[in-house]
Coordinates of N, CA and C in Angstrom, one line a residue:
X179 N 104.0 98.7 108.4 CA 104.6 99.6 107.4 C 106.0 99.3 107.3
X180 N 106.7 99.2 105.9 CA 108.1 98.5 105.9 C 109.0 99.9 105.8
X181 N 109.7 99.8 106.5 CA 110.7 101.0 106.3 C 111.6 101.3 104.9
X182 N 111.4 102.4 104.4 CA 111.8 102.4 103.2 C 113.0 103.6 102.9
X183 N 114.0 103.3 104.4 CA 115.0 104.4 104.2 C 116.5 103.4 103.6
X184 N 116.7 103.8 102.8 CA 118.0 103.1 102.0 C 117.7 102.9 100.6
X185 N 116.6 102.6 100.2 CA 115.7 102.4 99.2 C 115.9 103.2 97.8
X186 N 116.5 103.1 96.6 CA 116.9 103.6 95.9 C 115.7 103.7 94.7
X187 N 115.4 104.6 94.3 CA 114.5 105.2 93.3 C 115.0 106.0 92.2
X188 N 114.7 105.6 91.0 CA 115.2 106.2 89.8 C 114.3 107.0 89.0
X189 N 115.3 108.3 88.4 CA 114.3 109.1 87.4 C 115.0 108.4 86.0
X190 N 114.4 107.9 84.7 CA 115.2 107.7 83.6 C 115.7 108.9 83.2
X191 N 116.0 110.3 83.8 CA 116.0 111.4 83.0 C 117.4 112.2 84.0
X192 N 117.1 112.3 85.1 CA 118.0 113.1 86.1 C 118.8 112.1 86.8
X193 N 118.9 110.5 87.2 CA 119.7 109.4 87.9 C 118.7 109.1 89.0
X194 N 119.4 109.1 90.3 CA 119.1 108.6 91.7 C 118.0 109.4 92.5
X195 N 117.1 109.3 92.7 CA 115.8 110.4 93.4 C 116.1 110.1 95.3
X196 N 116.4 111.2 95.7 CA 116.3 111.1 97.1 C 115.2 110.7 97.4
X197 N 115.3 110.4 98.9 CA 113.8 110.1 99.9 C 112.7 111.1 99.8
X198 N 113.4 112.3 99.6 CA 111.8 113.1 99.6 C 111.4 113.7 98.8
X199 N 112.1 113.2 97.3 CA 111.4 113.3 95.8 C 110.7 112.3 95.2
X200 N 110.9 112.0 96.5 CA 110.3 109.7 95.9 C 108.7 110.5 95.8
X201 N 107.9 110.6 94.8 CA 106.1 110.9 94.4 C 106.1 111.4 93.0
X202 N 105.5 110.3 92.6 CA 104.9 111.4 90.7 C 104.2 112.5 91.0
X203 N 103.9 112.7 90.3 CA 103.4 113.7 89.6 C 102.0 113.8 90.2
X204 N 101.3 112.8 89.7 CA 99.3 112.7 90.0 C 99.5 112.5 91.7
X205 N 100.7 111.9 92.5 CA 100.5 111.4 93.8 C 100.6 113.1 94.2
X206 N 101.9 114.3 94.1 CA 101.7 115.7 94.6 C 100.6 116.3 94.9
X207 N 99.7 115.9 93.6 CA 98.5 116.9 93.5 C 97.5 116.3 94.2
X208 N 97.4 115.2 94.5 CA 96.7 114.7 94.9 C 96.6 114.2 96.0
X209 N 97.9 114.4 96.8 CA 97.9 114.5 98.0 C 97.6 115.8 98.8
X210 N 98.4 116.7 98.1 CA 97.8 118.4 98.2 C 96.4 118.4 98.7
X211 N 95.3 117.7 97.7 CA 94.2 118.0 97.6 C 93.9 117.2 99.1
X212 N 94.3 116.4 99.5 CA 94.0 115.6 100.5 C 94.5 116.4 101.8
X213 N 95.5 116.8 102.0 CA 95.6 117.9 102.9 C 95.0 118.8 103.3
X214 N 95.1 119.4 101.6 CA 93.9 120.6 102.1 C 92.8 120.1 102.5
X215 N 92.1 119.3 101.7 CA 91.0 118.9 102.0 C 90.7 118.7 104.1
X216 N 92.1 118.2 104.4 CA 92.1 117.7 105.9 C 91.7 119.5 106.9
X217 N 92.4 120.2 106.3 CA 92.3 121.4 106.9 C 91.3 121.8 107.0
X218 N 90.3 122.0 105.4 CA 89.4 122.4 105.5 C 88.3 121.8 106.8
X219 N 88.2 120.2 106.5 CA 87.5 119.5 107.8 C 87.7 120.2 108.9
X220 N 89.0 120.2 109.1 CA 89.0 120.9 110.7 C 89.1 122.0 111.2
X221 N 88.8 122.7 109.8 CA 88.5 124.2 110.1 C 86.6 124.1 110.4
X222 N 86.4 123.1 109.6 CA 85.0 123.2 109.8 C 84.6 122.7 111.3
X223 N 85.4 121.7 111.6 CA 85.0 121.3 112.9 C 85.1 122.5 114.0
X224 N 85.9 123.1 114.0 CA 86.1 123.9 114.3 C 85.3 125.6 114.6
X225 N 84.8 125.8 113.4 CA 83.4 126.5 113.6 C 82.2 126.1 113.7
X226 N 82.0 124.6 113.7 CA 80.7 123.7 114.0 C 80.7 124.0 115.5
X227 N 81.8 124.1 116.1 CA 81.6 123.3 117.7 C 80.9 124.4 118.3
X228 N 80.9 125.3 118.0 CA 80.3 127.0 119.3 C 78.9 126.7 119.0
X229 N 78.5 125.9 117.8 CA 76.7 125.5 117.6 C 76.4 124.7 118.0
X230 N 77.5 123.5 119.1 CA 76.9 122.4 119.4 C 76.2 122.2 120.8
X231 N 75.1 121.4 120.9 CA 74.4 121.7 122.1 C 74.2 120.2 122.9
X232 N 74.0 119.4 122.0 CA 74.7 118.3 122.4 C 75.7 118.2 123.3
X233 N 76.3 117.7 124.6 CA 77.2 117.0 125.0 C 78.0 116.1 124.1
X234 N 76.7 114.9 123.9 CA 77.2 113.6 123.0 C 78.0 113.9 121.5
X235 N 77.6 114.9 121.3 CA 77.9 115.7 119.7 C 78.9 116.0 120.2
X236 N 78.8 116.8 121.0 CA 80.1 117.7 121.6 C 81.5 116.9 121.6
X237 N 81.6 115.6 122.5 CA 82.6 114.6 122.6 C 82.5 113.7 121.3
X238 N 82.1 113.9 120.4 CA 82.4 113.1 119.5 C 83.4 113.7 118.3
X239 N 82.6 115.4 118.4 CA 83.4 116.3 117.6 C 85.0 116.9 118.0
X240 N 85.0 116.8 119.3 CA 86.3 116.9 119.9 C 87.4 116.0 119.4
X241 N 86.9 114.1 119.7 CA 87.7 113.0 119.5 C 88.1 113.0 118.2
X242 N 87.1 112.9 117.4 CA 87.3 112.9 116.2 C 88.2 114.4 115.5
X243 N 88.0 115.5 116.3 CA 88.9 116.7 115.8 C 90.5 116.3 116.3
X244 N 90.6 115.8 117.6 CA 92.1 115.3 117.9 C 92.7 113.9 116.7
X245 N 91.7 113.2 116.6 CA 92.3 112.4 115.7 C 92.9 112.7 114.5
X246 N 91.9 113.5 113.9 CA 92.1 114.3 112.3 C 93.6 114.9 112.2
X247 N 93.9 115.6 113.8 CA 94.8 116.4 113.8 C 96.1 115.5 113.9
X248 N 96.2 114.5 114.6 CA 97.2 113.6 114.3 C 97.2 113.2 113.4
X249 N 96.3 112.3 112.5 CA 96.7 111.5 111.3 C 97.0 112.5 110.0
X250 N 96.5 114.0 110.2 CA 97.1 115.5 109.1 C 98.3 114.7 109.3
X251 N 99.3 115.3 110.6 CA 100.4 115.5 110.9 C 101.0 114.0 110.2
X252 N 101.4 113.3 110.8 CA 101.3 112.1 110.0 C 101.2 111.8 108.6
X253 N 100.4 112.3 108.0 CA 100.5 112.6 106.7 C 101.7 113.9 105.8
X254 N 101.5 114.9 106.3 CA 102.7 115.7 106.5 C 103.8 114.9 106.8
X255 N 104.0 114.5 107.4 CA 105.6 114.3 107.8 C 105.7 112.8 106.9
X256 N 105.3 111.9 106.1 CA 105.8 111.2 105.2 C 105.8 111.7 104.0
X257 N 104.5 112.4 103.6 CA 104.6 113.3 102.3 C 106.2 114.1 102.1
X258 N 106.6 114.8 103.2 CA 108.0 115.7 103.0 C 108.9 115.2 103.2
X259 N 109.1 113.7 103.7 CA 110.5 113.0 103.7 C 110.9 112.2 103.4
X260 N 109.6 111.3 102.8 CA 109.5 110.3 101.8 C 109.5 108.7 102.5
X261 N 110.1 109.2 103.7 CA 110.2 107.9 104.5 C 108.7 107.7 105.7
X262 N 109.3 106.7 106.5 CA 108.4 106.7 107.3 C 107.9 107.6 108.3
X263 N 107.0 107.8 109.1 CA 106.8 108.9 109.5 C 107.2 108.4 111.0
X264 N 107.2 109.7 111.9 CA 107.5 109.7 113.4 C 106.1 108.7 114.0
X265 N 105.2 109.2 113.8 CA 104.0 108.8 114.2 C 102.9 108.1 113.4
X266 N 103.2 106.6 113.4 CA 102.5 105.7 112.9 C 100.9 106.3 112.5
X267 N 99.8 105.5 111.3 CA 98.9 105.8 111.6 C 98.1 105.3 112.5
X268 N 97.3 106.3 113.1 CA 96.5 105.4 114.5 C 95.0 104.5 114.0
X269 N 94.5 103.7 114.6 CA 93.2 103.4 114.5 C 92.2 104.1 115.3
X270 N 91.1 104.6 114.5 CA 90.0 105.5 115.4 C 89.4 104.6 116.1
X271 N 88.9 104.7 117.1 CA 88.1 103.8 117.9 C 86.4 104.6 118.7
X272 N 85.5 104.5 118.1 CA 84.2 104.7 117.8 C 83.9 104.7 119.2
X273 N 82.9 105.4 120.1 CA 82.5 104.8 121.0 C 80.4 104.7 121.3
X274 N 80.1 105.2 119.8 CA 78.8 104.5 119.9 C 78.6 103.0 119.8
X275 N 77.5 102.9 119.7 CA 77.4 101.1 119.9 C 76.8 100.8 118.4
X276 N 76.5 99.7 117.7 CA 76.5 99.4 116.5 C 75.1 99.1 116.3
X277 N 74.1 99.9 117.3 CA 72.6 99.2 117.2 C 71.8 100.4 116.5
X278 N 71.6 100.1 115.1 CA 70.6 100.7 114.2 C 68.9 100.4 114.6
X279 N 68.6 101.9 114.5 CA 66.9 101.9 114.3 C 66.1 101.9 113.1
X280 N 65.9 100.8 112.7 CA 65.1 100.5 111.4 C 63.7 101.3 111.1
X281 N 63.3 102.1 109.8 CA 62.3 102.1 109.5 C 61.7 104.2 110.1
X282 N 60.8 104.2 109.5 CA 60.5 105.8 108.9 C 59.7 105.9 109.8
X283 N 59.7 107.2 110.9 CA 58.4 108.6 111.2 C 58.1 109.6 110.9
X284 N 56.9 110.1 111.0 CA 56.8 111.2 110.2 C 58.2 112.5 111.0
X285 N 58.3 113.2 109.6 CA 59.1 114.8 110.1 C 59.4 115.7 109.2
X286 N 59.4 117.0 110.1 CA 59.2 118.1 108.9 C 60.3 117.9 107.8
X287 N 59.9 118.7 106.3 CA 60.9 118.2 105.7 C 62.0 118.7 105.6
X288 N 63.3 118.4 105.2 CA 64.6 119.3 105.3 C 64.8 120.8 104.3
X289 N 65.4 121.6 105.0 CA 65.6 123.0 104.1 C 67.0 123.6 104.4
X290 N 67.1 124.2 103.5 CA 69.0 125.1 104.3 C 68.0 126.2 105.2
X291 N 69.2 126.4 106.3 CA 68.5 127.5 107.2 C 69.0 128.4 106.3
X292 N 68.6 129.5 107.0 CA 68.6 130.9 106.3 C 69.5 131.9 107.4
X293 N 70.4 131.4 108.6 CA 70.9 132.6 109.6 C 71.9 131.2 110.4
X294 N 73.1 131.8 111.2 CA 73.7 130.6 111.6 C 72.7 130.1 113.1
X295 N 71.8 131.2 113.4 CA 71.2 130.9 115.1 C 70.1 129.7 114.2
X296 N 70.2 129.4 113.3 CA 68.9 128.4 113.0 C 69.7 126.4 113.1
X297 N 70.9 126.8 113.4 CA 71.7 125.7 113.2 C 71.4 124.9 114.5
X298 N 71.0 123.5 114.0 CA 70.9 122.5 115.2 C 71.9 121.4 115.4
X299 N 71.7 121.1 116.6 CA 72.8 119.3 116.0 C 72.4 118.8 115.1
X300 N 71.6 118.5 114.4 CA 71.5 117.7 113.4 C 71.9 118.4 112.0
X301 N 72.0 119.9 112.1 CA 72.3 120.5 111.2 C 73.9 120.2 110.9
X302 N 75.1 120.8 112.7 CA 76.0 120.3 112.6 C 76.6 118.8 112.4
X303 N 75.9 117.7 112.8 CA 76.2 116.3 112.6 C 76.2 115.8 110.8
X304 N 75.3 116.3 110.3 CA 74.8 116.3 109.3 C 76.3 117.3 108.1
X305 N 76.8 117.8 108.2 CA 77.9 118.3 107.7 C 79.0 118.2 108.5
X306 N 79.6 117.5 109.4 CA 80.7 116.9 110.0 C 80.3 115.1 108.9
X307 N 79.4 114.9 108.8 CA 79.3 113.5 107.9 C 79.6 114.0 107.0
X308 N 79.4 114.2 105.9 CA 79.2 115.7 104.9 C 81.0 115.6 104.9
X309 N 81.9 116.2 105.5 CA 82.7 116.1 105.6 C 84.0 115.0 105.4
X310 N 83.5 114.3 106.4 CA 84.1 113.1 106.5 C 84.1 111.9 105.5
X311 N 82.9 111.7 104.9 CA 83.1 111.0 103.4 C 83.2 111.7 102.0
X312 N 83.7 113.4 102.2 CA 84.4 113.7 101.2 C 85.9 113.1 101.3
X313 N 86.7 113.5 102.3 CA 87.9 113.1 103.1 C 87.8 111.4 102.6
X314 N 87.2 110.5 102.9 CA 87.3 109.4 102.2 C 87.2 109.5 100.9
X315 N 86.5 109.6 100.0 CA 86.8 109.6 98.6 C 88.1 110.1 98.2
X316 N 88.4 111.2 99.0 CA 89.8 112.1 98.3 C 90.8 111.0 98.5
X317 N 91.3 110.3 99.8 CA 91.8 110.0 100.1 C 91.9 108.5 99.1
X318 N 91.1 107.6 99.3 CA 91.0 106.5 98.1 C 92.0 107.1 97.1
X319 N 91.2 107.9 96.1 CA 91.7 108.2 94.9 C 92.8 108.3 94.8
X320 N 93.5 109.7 95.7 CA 94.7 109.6 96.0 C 95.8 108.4 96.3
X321 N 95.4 107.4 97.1 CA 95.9 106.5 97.7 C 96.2 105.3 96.3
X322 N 95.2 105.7 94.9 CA 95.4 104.7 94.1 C 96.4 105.1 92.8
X323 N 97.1 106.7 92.8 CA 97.7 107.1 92.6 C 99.0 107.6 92.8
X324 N 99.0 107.2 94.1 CA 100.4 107.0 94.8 C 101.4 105.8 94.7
X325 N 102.9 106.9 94.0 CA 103.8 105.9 94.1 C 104.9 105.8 95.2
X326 N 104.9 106.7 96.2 CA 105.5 106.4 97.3 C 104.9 105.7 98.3
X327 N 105.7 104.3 98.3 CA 105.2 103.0 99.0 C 104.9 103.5 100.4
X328 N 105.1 104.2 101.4 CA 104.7 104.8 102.5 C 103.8 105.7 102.7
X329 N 103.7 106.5 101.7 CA 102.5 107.4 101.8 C 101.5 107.1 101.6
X330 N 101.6 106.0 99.9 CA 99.8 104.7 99.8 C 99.7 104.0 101.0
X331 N 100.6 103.7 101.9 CA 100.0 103.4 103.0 C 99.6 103.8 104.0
X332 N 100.3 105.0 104.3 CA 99.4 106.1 105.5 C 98.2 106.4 104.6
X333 N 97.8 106.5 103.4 CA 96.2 106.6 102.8 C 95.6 105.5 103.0
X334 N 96.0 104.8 102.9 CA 95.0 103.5 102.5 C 94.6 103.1 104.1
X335 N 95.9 103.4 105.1 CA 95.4 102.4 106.4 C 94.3 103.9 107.1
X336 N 94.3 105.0 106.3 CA 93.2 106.5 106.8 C 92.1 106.4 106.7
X337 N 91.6 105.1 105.3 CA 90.7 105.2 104.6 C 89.4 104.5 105.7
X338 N 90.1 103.6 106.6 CA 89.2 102.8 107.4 C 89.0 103.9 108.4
X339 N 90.2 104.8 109.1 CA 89.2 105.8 109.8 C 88.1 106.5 109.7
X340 N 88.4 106.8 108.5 CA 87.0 107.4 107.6 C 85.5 106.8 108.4
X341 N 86.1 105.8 107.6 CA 84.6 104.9 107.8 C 84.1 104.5 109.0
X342 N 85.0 104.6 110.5 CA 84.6 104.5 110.9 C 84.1 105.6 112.2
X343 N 84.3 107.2 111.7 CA 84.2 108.3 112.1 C 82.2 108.5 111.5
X344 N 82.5 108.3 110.1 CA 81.3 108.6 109.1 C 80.3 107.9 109.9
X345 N 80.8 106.7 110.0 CA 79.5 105.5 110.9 C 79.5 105.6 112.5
X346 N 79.9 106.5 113.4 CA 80.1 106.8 114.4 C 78.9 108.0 114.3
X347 N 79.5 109.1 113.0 CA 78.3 110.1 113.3 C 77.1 109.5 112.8
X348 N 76.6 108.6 112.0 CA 75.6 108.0 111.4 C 74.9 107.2 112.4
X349 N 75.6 106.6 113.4 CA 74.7 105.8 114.6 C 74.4 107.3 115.2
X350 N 74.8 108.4 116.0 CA 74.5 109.4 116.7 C 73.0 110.0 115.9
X351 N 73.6 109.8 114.5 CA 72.3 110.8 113.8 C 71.0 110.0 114.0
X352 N 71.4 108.9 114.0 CA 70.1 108.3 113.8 C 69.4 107.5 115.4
X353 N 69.8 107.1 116.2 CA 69.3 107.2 117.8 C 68.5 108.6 117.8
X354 N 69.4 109.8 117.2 CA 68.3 111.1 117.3 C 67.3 111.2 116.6
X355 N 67.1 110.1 115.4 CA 66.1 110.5 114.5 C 66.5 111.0 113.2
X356 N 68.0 111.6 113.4 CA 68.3 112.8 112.2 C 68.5 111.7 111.3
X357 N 68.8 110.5 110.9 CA 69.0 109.5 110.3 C 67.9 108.2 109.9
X358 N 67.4 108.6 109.5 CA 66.3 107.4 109.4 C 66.6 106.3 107.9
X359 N 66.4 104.9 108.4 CA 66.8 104.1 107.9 C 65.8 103.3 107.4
X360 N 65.1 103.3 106.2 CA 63.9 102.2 105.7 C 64.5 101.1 105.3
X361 N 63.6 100.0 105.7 CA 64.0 98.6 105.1 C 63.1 98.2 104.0
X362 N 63.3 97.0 103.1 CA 62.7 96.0 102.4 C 61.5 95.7 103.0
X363 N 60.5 95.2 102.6 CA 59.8 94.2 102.9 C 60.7 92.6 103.4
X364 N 59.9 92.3 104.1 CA 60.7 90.9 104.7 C 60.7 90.2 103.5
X365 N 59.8 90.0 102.9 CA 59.6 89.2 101.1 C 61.1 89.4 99.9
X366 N 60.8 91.0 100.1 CA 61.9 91.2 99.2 C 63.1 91.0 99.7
X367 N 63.6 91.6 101.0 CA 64.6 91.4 101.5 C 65.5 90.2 101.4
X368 N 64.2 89.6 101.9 CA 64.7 87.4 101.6 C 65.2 87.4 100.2
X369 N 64.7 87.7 99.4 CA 64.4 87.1 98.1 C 66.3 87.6 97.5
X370 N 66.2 89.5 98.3 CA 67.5 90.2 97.5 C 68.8 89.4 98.2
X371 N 68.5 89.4 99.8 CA 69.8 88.4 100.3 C 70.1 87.1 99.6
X372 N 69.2 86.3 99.5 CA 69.5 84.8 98.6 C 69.7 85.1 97.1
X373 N 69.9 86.0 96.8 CA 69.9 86.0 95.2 C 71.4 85.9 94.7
X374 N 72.2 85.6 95.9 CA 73.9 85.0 95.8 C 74.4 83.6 96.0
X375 N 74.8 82.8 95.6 CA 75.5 81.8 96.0 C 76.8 81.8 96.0
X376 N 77.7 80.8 96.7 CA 78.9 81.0 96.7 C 79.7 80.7 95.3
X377 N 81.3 80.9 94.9 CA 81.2 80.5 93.9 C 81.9 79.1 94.2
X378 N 82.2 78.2 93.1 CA 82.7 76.7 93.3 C 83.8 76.6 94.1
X379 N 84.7 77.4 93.8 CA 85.7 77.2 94.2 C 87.1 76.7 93.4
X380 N 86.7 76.0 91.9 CA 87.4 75.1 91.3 C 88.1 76.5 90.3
X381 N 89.7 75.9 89.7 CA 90.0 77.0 88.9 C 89.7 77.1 87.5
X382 N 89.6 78.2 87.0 CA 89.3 77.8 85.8 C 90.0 77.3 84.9
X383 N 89.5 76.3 83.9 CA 90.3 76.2 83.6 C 90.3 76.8 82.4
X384 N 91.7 76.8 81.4 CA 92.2 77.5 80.0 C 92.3 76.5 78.4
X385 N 91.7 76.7 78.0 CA 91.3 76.3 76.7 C 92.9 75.7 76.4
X386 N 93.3 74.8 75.5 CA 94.2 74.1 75.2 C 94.6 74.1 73.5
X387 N 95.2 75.4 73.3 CA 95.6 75.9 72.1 C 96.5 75.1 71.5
X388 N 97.4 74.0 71.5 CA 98.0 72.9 71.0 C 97.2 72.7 70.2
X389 N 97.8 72.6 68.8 CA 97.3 72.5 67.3 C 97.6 70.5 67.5
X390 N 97.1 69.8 67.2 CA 97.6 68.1 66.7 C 97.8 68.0 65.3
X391 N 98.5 67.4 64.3 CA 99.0 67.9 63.3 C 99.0 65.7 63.5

């Protein structure tokens, strides 16, 4: 992240924009929404956890609630000062393993419960994901609307946390079952993977508008 304190920013209408007016208009609101949006997550995590019965859930929902709560903060403190923040963004670091169980068993089918005592892990894992790749979309969007060069980047470098919180709970859901993953047929599969080739490589080239007279 490049430091961006000395950095002078213009309004055509008022002169010289200090460091912590440096954001249009669509970046305010739309980081707003991203904030909130962070709180709400961890308000949710937060009343998820007294339903969790899982251990494994349990430690996953904790790590990932400490993380959330640093990279808010983090967010916060470049949003209000325009510059860089005290605390870098961090990388989340996953600690399921990346081995997917392919293919369908039978199970009852899904319903909303009707009382909070009907809530299972899979009910809570299942809306901590739910969560988490809302928080990614907001965050994109946001991040492509932003014109304070340090803030698009505490979004943008958030956006891989995301993904790999989302895919952290998505290996847990599915080792449980709560996740089931059908494949192709090997026929099709083959057929949809080779249906790419690379491209040449060569540039294109541009038509040669010179009139000859």
């Amino acid at each position: 992240m490049q430091n961006q304190q000395g950095q002078t920013h213009q309004n055509m209408h008022t002169g010289n924009i200090p460091q912590q007016m440096n954001h249009g208009g669509h970046e305010v609101l739309d980081v707003s929404e991203v904030l909130s949006g962070a709180i709400g997550t961890m308000d949710q995590y937060t009343m998820l956890r007294q339903h969790v019965k899982d251990q494994e859930l349990l430690g996953i929902l904790d790590r990932q609630y400490q993380f959330m709560q640093q990279e808010y903060n983090t967010t916060v403190d470049c949003f209000k000062t325009g510059q860089d923040p005290a605390v870098p963004t961090q990388s989340y670091k996953m600690t399921q393993n990346n081995d997917f169980v392919y293919g369908l068993q039978p199970s009852q089918p899904k319903k909303p419960v009707q009382s909070v005592g009907e809530l299972t892990d899979e009910c809570v894992s299942g809306m901590m994901l739910s969560a988490i790749k809302s928080s990614a979309s907001m965050k994109t969007m946001a991040a492509m609307e932003t014109t304070n060069p340090v803030v698009r980047r505490v979004l943008a470098d958030s956006i891989p946390n995301c993904i790999e919180m989302a895919y952290e709970i998505s290996l847990y859901q599915n080792k449980h079952h709560y996740y089931q993953v059908p494949q192709f047929a090997a026929g099709d599969m083959q057929q949809m993977v080779n249906a790419y080739a690379p491209a040449n490589g060569q540039q294109m080239q541009m038509p040669n508008n010179n009139m000859t007279h």
